[in-house]
C-alpha positions as a printed NumPy array, in Angstrom:
array([[ -0.017,  -0.059,   0.064],
       [  0.881,   3.501,  -0.69 ],
       [  2.412,   6.201,   1.597],
       [ -0.283,   8.757,   2.829],
       [ -0.484,  11.72 ,   0.753],
       [  0.272,  15.513,   2.176],
       [ -3.278,  16.933,   3.018],
       [ -3.079,  20.896,   2.6  ],
       [ -4.595,  22.565,   5.351],
       [ -5.216,  19.315,   7.464],
       [ -3.54 ,  17.878,  10.435],
       [ -5.634,  14.686,  10.71 ],
       [ -3.955,  11.359,  10.572],
       [ -7.029,   9.39 ,  10.82 ],
       [ -6.954,   7.58 ,   7.547],
       [ -5.384,   4.876,   5.514],
       [ -4.441,   5.116,   1.973],
       [ -7.072,   3.407,  -0.417],
       [ -4.575,   3.19 ,  -3.486],
       [ -2.056,   5.536,  -4.663],
       [ -4.175,   7.101,  -7.389],
       [ -7.343,   7.364,  -5.158],
       [ -7.848,  11.251,  -4.231],
       [-11.665,  11.294,  -3.074],
       [-13.952,   8.568,  -1.6  ],
       [-17.556,   8.902,  -0.905],
       [-20.093,   6.412,   0.619],
       [-23.692,   6.405,   1.811],
       [-25.958,   3.607,   2.737],
       [-28.805,   1.882,   0.628],
       [-31.53 ,   1.054,   2.916],
       [-33.821,  -1.712,   2.753],
       [-36.672,   0.567,   1.953],
       [-34.907,   1.253,  -1.477],
       [-33.575,   4.685,  -0.303],
       [-30.11 ,   6.282,  -0.296],
       [-28.927,   7.902,   2.9  ],
       [-25.935,   9.496,   4.772],
       [-27.284,   7.844,   8.003],
       [-27.639,   4.235,   8.325],
       [-30.918,   4.069,  10.967],
       [-34.105,   5.165,   9.563],
       [-35.328,   6.623,  12.614],
       [-33.044,   8.03 ,  15.699],
       [-33.955,   5.192,  18.192],
       [-30.32 ,   4.266,  19.628],
       [-29.593,   0.841,  19.141],
       [-26.919,  -1.681,  18.947],
       [-27.692,  -3.052,  15.446],
       [-26.661,   0.067,  13.511],
       [-27.033,  -1.503,  10.28 ],
       [-30.578,  -3.105,  10.645],
       [-32.341,  -0.697,   8.043],
       [-29.417,  -1.239,   5.313],
       [-29.126,  -3.67 ,   2.726],
       [-25.968,  -2.244,   1.442],
       [-23.351,   0.523,   1.043],
       [-22.729,   2.34 ,  -1.966],
       [-19.209,   3.38 ,  -2.511],
       [-17.701,   6.132,  -5.156],
       [-14.096,   6.685,  -5.729],
       [-12.449,   9.528,  -7.543],
       [ -9.001,   8.263,  -9.336],
       [ -6.48 ,   9.997, -11.215],
       [ -3.323,   8.872, -12.758],
       [  0.286,  10.689, -12.546],
       [ -0.334,  12.167, -15.837],
       [ -3.679,  13.368, -14.784],
       [ -2.075,  14.861, -11.681],
       [  0.77 ,  16.626, -13.773],
       [ -1.812,  18.299, -15.618],
       [ -3.939,  19.542, -12.472],
       [ -2.544,  22.339, -10.831],
       [ -4.131,  21.503,  -7.473],
       [ -5.436,  18.233,  -5.885],
       [ -7.153,  20.267,  -3.295],
       [ -9.295,  21.937,  -6.204],
       [-10.227,  18.65 ,  -7.623],
       [-11.073,  17.325,  -4.158],
       [-12.924,  20.585,  -3.346],
       [-14.918,  20.011,  -6.565],
       [-16.342,  16.967,  -5.419],
       [-18.324,  17.87 ,  -2.291],
       [-19.644,  15.424,   0.294],
       [-23.384,  14.199,  -1.145],
       [-25.827,  16.16 ,   0.903],
       [-29.041,  13.972,   1.877],
       [-31.226,  16.035,  -0.806],
       [-28.444,  14.513,  -3.25 ],
       [-29.107,  10.966,  -2.27 ],
       [-32.948,  11.16 ,  -2.356],
       [-32.968,  12.481,  -5.726],
       [-34.605,  10.252,  -8.655],
       [-31.018,   9.868,  -9.674],
       [-29.034,   9.992,  -6.724],
       [-25.772,  11.919,  -6.686],
       [-22.622,  10.905,  -4.947],
       [-20.281,  13.356,  -6.231],
       [-20.412,  16.395,  -8.662],
       [-18.647,  15.635, -12.076],
       [-15.694,  17.923, -12.657]])
């Protein structure tokens, strides 16, 4: 596995490298009722079974090879152009997990 990338303006070390070419990852929960959400539970009742309403986890990743990175002026700009999905993005007729660049 690769080494952790530098993170402009961030001091967190609470992550693992998914792959050397991956620069963004987004996920959401596919609930058993067919909806997508940023949260796993349908209601806010505390439970030890946090995934009881989940039938799957949807993952989207953004990958860029070394040549593409050379053409980009700032990896931070690319990351910023792919914001976290809001709940309204996930409940749309065609869910959107990341913006398109």
